[in-house]
Coordinates of C-alpha atoms and ligand atoms in Angstrom, one line a residue:
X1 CA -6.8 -9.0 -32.1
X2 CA -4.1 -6.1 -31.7
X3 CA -4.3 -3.0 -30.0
X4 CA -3.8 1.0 -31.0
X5 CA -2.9 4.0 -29.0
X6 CA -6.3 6.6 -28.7
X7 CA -3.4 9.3 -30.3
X8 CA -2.3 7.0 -33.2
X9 CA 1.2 7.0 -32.6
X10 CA 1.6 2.6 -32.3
X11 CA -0.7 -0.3 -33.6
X12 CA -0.3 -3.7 -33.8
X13 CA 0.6 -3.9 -30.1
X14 CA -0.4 -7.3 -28.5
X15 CA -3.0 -8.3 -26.2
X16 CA 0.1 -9.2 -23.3
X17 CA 2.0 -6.6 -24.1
X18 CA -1.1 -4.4 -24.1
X19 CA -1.6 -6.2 -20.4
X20 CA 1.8 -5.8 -18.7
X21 CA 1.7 -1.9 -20.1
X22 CA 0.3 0.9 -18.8
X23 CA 0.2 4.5 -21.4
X24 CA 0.9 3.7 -24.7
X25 CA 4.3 5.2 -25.6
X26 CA 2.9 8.6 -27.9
X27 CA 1.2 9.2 -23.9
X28 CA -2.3 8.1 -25.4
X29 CA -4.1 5.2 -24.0
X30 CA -4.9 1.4 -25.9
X31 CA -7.4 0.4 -28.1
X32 CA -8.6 -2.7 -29.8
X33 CA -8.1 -1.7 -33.5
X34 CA -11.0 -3.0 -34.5
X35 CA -13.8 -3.5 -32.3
X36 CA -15.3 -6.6 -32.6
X37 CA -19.2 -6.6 -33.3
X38 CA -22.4 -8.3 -31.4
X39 CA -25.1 -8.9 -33.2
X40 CA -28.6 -9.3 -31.9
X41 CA -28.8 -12.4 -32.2
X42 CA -25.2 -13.4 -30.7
X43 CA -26.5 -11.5 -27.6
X44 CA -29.5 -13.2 -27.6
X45 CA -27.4 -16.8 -27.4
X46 CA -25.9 -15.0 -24.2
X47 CA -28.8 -14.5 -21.9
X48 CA -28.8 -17.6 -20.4
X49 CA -25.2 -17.9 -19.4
X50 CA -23.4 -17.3 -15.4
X51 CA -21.4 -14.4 -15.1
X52 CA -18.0 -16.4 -15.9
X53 CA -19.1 -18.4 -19.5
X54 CA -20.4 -14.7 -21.0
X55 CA -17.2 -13.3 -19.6
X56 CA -14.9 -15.9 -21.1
X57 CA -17.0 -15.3 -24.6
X58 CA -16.7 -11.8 -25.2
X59 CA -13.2 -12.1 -23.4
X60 CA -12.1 -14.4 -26.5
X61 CA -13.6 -11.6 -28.9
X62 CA -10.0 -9.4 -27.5
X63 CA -7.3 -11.9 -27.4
X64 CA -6.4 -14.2 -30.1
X65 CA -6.0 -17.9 -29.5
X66 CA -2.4 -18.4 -30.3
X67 CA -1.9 -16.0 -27.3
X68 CA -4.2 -17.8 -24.7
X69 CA -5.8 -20.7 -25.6
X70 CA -9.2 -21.4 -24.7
X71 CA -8.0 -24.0 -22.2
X72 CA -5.5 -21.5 -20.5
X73 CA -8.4 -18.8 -20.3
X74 CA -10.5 -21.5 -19.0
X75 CA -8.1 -22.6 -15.8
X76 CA -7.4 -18.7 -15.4
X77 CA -10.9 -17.6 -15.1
X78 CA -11.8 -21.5 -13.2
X79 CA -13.5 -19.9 -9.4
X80 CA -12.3 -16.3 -9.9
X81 CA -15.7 -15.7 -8.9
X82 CA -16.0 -18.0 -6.0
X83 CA -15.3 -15.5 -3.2
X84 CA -18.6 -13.8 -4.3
X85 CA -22.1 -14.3 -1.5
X86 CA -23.9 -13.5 -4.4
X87 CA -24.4 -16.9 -6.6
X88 CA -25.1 -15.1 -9.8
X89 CA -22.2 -12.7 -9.0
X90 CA -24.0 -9.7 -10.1
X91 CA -27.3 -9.3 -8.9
X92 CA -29.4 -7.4 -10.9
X93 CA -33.3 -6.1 -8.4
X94 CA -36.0 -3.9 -9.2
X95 CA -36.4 -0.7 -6.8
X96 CA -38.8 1.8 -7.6
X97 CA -38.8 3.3 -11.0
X98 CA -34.8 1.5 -11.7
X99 CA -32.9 -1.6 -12.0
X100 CA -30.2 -2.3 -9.8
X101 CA -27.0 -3.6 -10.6
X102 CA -25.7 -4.7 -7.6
X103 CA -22.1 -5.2 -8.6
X104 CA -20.6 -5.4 -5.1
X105 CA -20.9 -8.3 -4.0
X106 CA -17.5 -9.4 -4.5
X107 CA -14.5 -9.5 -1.6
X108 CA -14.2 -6.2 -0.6
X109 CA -17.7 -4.9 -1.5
X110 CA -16.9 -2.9 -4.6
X111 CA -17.7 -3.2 -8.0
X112 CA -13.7 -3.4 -8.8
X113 CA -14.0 -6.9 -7.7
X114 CA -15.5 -7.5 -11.1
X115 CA -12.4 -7.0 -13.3
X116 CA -9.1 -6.8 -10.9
X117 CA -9.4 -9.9 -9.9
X118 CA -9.4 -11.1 -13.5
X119 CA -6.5 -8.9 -14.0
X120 CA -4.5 -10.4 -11.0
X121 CA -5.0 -14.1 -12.4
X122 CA -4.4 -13.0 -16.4
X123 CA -1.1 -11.0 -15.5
X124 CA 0.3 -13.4 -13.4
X125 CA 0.0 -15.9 -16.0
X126 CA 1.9 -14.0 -18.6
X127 CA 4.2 -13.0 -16.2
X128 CA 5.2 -16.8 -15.5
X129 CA 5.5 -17.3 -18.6
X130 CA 7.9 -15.2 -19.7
X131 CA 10.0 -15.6 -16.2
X132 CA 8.7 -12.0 -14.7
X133 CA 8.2 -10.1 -11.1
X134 CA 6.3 -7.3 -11.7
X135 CA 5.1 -4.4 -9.4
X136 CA 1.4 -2.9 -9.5
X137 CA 1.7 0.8 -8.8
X138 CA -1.7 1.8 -7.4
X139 CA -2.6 5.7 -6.4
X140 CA -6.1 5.3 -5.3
X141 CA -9.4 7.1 -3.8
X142 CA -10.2 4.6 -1.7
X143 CA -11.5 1.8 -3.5
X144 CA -8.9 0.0 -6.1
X145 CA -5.9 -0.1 -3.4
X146 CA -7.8 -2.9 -1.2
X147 CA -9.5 -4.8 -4.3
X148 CA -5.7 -4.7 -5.8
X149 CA -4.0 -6.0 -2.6
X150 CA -6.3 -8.7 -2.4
X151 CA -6.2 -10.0 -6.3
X152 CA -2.6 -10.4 -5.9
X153 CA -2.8 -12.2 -2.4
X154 CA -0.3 -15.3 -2.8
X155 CA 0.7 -14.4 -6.4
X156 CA 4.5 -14.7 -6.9
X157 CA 4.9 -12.8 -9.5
X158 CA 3.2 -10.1 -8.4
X159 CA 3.3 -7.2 -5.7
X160 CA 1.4 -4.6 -4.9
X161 CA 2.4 -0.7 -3.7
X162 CA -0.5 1.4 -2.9
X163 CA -0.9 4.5 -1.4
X164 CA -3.8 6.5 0.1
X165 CA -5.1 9.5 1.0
X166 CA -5.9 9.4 4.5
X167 CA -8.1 12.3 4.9
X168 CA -10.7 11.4 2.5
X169 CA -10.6 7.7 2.7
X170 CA -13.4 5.9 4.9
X171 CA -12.1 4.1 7.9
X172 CA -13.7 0.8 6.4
X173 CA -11.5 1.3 2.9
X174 CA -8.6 2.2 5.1
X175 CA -8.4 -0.9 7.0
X176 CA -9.4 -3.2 4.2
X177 CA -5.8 -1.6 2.8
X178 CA -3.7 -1.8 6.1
X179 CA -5.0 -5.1 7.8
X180 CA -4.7 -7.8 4.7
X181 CA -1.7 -9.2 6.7
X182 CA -0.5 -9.3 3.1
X183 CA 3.1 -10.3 2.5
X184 CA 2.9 -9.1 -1.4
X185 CA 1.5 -5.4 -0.7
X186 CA 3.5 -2.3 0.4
X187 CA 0.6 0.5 1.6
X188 CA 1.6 4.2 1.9
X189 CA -1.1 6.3 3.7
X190 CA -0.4 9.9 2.4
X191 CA -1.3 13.5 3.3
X192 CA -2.7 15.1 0.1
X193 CA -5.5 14.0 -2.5
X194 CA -5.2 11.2 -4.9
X195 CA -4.6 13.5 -8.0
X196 CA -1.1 15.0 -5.9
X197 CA -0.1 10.9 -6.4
X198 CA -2.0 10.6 -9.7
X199 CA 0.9 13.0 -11.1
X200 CA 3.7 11.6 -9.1
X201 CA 2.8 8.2 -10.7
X202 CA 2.6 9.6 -14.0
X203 CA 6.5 10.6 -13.7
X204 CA 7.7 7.8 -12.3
X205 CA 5.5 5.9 -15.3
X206 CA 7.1 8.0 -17.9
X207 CA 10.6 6.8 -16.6
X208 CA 11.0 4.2 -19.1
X209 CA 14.3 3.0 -17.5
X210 CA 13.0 2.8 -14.0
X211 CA 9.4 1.3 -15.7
X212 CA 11.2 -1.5 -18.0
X213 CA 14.0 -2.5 -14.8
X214 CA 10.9 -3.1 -12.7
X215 CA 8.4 -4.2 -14.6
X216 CA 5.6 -1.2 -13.4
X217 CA 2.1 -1.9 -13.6
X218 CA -0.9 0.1 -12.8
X219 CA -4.0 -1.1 -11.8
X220 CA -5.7 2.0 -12.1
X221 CA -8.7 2.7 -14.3
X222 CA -6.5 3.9 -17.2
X223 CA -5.7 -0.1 -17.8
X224 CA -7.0 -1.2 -21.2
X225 CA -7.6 -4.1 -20.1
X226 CA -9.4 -3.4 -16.8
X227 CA -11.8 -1.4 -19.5
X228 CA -12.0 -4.6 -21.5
X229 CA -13.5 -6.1 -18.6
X230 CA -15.6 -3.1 -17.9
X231 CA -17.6 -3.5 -20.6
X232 CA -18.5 -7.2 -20.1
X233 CA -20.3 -6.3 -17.0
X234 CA -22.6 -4.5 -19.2
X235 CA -23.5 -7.2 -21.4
X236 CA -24.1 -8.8 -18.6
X237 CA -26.7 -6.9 -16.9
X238 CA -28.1 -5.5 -20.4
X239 CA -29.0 -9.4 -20.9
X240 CA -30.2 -9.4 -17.3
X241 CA -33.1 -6.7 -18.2
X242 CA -33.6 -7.3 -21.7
X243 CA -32.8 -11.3 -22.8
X244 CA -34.8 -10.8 -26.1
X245 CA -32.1 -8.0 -26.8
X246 CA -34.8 -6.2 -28.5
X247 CA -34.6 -2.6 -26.6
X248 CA -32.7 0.4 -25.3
X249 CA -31.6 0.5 -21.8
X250 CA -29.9 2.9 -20.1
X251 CA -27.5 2.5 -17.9
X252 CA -26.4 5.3 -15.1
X253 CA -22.4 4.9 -14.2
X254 CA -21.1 6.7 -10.9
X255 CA -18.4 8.1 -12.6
X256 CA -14.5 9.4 -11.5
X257 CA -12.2 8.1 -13.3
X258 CA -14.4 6.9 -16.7
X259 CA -12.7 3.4 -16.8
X260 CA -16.4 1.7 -15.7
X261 CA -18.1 4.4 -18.5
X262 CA -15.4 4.0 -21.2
X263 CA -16.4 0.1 -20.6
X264 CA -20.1 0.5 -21.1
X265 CA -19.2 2.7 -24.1
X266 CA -17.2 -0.1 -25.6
X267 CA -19.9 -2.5 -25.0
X268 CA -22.2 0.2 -26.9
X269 CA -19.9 0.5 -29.7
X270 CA -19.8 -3.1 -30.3
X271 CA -23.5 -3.1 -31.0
X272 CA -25.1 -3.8 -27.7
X273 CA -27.7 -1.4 -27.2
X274 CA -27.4 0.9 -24.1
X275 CA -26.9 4.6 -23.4
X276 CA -24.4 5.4 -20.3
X277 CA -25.5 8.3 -18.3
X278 CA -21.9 9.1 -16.9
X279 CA -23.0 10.7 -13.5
X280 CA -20.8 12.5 -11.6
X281 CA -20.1 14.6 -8.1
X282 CA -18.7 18.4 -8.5
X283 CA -16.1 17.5 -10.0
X284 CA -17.7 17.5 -12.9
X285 CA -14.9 17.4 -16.0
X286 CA -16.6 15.0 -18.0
X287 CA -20.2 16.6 -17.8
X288 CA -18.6 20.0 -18.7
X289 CA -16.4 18.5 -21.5
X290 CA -19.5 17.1 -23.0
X291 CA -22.5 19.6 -22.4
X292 CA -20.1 22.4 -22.9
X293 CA -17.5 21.3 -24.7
X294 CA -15.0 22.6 -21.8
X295 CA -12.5 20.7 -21.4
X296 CA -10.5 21.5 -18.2
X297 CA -9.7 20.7 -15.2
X298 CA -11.1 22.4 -12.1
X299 CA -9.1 24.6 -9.8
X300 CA -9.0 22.4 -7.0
X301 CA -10.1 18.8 -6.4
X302 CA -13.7 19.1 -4.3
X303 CA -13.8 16.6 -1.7
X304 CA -17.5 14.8 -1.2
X305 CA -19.0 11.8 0.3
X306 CA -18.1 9.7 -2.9
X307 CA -14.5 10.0 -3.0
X308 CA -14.2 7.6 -5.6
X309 CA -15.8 10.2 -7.8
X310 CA -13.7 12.9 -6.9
X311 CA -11.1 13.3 -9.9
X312 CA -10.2 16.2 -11.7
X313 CA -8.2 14.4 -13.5
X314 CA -10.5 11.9 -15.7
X315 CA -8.0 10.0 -17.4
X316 CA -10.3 7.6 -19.5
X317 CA -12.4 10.1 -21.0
X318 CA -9.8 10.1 -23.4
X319 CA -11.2 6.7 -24.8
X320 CA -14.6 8.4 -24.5
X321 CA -13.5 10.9 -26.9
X322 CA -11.7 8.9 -29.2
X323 CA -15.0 6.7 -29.8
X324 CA -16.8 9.6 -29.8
X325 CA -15.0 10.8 -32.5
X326 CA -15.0 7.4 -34.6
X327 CA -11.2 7.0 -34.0
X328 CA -10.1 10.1 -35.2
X329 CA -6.5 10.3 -33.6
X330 CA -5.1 12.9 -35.1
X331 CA -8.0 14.9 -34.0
X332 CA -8.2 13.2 -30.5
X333 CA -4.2 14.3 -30.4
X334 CA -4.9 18.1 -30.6
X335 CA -7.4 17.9 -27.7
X336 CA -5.3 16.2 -25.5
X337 CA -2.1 18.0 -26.1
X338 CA -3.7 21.1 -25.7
X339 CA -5.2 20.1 -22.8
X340 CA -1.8 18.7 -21.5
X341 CA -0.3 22.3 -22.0
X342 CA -2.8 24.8 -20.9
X343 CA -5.3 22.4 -18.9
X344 CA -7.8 23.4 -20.7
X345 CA -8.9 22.3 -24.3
X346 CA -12.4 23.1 -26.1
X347 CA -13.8 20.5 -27.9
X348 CA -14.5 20.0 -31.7
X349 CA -18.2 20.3 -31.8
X350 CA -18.5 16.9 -33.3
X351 CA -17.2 15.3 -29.7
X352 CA -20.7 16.8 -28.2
X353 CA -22.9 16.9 -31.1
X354 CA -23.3 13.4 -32.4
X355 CA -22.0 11.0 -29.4
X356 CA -25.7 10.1 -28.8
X357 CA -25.3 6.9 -26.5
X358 CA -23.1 9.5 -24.2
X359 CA -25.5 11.2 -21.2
X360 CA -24.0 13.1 -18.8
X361 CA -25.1 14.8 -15.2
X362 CA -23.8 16.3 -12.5
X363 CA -25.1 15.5 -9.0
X364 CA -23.9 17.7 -5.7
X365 CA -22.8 16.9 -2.2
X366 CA -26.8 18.0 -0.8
X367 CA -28.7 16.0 -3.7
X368 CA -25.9 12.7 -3.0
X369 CA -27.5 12.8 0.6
X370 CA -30.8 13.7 -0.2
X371 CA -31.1 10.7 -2.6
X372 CA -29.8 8.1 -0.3
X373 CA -32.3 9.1 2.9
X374 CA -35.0 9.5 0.0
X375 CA -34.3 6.2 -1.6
X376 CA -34.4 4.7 2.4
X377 CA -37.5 6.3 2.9
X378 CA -39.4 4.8 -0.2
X379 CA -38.3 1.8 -0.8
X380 CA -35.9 0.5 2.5
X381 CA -33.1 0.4 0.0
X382 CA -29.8 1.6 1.3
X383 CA -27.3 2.7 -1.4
X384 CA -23.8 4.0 -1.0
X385 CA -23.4 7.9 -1.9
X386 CA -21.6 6.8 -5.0
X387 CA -24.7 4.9 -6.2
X388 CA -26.3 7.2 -4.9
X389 CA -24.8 10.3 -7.5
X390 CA -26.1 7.8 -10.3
X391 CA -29.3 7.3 -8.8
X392 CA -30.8 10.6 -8.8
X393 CA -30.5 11.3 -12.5
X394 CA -31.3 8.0 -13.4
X395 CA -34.6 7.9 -11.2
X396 CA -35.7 11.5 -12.9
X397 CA -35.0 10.3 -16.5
X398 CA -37.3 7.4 -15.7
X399 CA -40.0 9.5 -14.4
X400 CA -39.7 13.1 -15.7
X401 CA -41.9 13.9 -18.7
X402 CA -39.3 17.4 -19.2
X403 CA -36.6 17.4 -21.2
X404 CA -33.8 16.8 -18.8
X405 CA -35.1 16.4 -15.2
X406 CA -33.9 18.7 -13.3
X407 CA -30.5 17.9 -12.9
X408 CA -30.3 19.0 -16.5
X409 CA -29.3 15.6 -18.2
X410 CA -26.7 16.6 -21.0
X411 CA -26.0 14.9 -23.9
X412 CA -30.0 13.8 -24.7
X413 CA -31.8 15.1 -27.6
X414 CA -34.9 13.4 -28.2
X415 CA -38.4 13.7 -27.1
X416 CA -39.2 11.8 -24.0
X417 CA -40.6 9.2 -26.2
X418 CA -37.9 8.1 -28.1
X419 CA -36.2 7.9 -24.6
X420 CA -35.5 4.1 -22.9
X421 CA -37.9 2.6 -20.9
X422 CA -35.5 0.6 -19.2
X423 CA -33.4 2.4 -16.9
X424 CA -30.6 0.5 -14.3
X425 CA -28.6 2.3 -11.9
X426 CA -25.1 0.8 -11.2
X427 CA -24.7 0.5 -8.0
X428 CA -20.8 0.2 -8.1
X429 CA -19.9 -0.3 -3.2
X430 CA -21.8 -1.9 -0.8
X431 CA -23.6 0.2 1.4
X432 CA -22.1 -1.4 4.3
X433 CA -18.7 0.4 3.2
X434 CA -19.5 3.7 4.1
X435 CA -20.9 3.6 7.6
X436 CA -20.4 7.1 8.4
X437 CA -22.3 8.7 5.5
X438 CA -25.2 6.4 5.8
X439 CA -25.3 7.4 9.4
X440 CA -25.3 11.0 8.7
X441 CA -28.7 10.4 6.8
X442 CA -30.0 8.0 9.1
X443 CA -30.4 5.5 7.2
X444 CA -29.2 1.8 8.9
X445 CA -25.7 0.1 7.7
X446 CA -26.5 -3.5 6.7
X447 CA -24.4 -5.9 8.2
X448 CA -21.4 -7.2 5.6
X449 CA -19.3 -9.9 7.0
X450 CA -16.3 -8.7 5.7
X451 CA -16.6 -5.3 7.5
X452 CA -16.8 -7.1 10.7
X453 CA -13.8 -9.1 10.1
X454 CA -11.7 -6.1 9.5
X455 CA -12.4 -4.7 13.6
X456 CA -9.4 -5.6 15.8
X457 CA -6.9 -6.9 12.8
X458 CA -3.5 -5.4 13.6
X459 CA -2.7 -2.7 11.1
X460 CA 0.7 -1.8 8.6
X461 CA 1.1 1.1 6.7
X462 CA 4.3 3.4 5.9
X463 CA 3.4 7.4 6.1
X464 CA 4.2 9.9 3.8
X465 CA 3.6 13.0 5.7
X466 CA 3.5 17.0 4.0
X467 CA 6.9 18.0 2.5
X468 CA 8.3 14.9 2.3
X469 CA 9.9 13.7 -0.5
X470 CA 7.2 11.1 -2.3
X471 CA 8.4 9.8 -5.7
X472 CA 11.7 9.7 -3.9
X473 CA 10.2 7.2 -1.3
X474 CA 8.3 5.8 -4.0
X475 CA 11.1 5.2 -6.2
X476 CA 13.3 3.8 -3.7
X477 CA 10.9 1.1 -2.6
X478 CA 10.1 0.0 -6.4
X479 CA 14.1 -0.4 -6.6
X480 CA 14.0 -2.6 -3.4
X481 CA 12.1 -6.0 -3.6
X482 CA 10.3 -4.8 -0.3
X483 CA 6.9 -6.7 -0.6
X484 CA 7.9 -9.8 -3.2
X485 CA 7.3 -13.2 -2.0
Ligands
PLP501 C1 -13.8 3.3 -8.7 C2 -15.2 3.6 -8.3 C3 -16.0 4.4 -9.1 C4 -15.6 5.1 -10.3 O1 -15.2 4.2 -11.3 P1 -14.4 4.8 -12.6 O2 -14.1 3.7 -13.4 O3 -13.1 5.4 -12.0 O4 -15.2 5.9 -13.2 C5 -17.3 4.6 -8.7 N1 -17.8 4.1 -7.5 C6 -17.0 3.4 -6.7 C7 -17.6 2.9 -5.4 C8 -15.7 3.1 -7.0 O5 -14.9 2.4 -6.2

């Protein structure tokens, strides 16, 4: 299996080199050349196995032997799981008119827990091998900076520098970064939005000196190989609601930065058969690109009560548009350097028009709240807003005889009865991680053991406070060896 940039400039890259790497070097983003196929009946041989066989099987459809043998993957993957309170790791439950993924039941009660600890483990190992440190460079909402810190607890090839934005982060994701007690992890709690470090990061990325003297790695959802893993969680909870593999399910994705979607879109272009509803906040690139075909970012970043949905700057769609365009790079190119240019790009028709497994909505701050008190009310579930922005969508396109449902569903075109029957909302945090929003609609936190072990734990963070000079800071700490064991 080798790997292809999304704007055709390399191919033939490696599945390790694809894993220590972050852009591809023409600035587009990796791809498996060829995608490999599941047939019906392959899926069908699936249904019965734990969360770790069925990822270890479709993990061995994307790296070839002679670079990981089926023994190595075996010892790397051995437990990964085994900090889960969930025995089946990811819990699929009926609620009302959906499914729910529950696919937080890992460490720090997020769905991230799915693939970065996987990540962790599989670059460590290469990294040993070839006699490596390497840094992870994490600019993050909220979510990936405490998932990453803990996957590379105890590594020693690995450390972890993360920064923060401590005006939108909960209090809950802020001490689950500053409180690890850590020795591997450098945390920087920062004055501005994620997407003011999302750009820094992309600079000090493009330095290929600074990148290849110290081994730079990002965690974030652009990895291809964090996607890779995406899309095995929805084989698995496909197989979950549908073992015979003999219908159409559709899943709803809280969506920011499309690395969980572009997943669940690789998973549908491989022949399993489910429709992503990409849901998302006000920031709503991805449902303009693709009920509009307006590609462009937003004037400002709008802060809501799912802060892991709150990019303007959607990096994975460009995988999105590169399947939804069957691979055309040349094409995908033009978008994406116009867009790079002007910030704003309109879409070849095509993109919109024929991407059928592809729904999009868009879900404000009022209707996030109103859906988790609503979904309290009639069924005593509590879901985090972020769930909760999938939710709503998902709950009227399993119930609406219209069209759309009134959040005005882009993206579907057939009559309500050609529509899926099975409908599962992701449910990508524990509930328990956002105390204060649930309080604001009344509904109950449920208790989480790891929440109350984080009260009292003495806290360490650095500060980068308005005007300062960031990439400088950053820069100078990723030339130290601050953090390595
Ligand atoms: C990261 C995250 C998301 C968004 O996932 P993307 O892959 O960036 O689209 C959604 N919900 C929660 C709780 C997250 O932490």
């Amino acid at each position: 299996m080798k790997y292809c940039s999304t704007r055709g400039g390399v191919k033939g890259v490696s599945f390790s080199e694809v894993l220590l790497s972050n852009y591809a070097p023409d600035g587009g983003l990796y791809v498996p050349e060829n995608l490999p196929r599941i047939g019906r009946e392959t899926l069908r041989s699936w249904a019965a196995l734990g969360y770790q066989e069925l990822l270890q099987e479709i993990f061995s459809l994307f790296v070839s032997p002679e670079e990981l043998t089926p023994q190595e993957m075996q010892s790397i993957f051995e437990g990964v799981f085994d900090g889960f309170d969930a025995p089946d790791v990811l819990p699929v439950v009926k609620v009302g008119p959906v499914h729910v993924a529950e696919a937080w039941h890992g460490p720090t009660g997020v769905f991230k827990d799915l693939t970065l600890h996987v990540l962790a483990r599989l670059s460590n190992h290469f990294l040993e091998k070839r006699g490596q440190r390497a840094t992870i460079l994490v600019s993050t909402t909220g979510d990936t900076g405490g998932t990453a810190i803990r996957s590379v607890q105890g590594m020693k090839n690995l450390r972890a520098i993360v920064a923060y934005p401590r005006r939108t982060v909960s209090r809950v994701q802020e001490l689950q970064m500053t409180t690890t007690g850590s020795e591997n992890a450098v945390v920087f709690s920062h004055d501005g939005i994620s997407d003011d470090l999302d750009l820094i990061l992309r600079n000090i990325f493009q330095d290929g000196e600074l990148r290849k003297r110290h081994t730079l790695l990002s965690f974030n959802s652009i990895h291809t190989v964090r996607v890779l893993l995406n899309a095995v969680h929805f084989v698995y909870v496909y197989l979950r609601v549908a073992p015979e593999a003999d219908q159409s399910v559709l899943v709803s994705v809280p969506t920011g930065g499309v690395g969980n979607a572009a997943g669940g879109v690789m998973a549908a272009e491989m022949g399993v058969p489910i429709k992503i509803l990409s849901a998302v906040n006000e920031n709503d690139v991805v449902h303009r690109a693709f009920t509009l075909g307006d590609f462009s970012i937003a004037r400002a970043q709008i802060p809501t009560h799912a802060p892991s949905l709150d990019s303007n700057l959607p990096h994975n769609i460009e995988r999105v548009f590169y399947f939804a365009l069957n691979g055309d790079a040349a094409a995908l190119k033009r978008v994406m350097e116009d867009f790079e240019q002007t910030q704003k790009s309109v879409l070849p028709g095509k993109i919109c028009d024929s991407f059928r497994h592809f729904l999009t909505a868009s879900v404000n701050k009022e209707q996030c709240l109103e859906t988790m008190k609503s979904v309290w009310r009639e069924f005593g579930y509590a879901v985090c807003p972020h769930t909760a922005v999938a939710w709503k969508p998902a709950a009227e396109y399993a119930t609406s005889t219209s069209q759309n449902g009134d959040v005005g569903i882009g993206g579907e075109t057939g009559p309500p009865a050609e529509r899926c029957k099975v409908v599962v909302v992701f449910s990508t945090a524990s509930p328990a991680k956002f105390p204060e929003t649930l309080s604001l609609v009344s509904v109950p936190v449920p208790p989480a053991a790891w929440v109350t072990e984080l009260a009292g734990k003495k806290e360490r963070k650095l500060l980068l406070d308005k005007g300062g000079d960031w990439e400088g800071i950053l820069r100078e700490t990723i030339a130290s060896s601050q953090g390595f064991l």
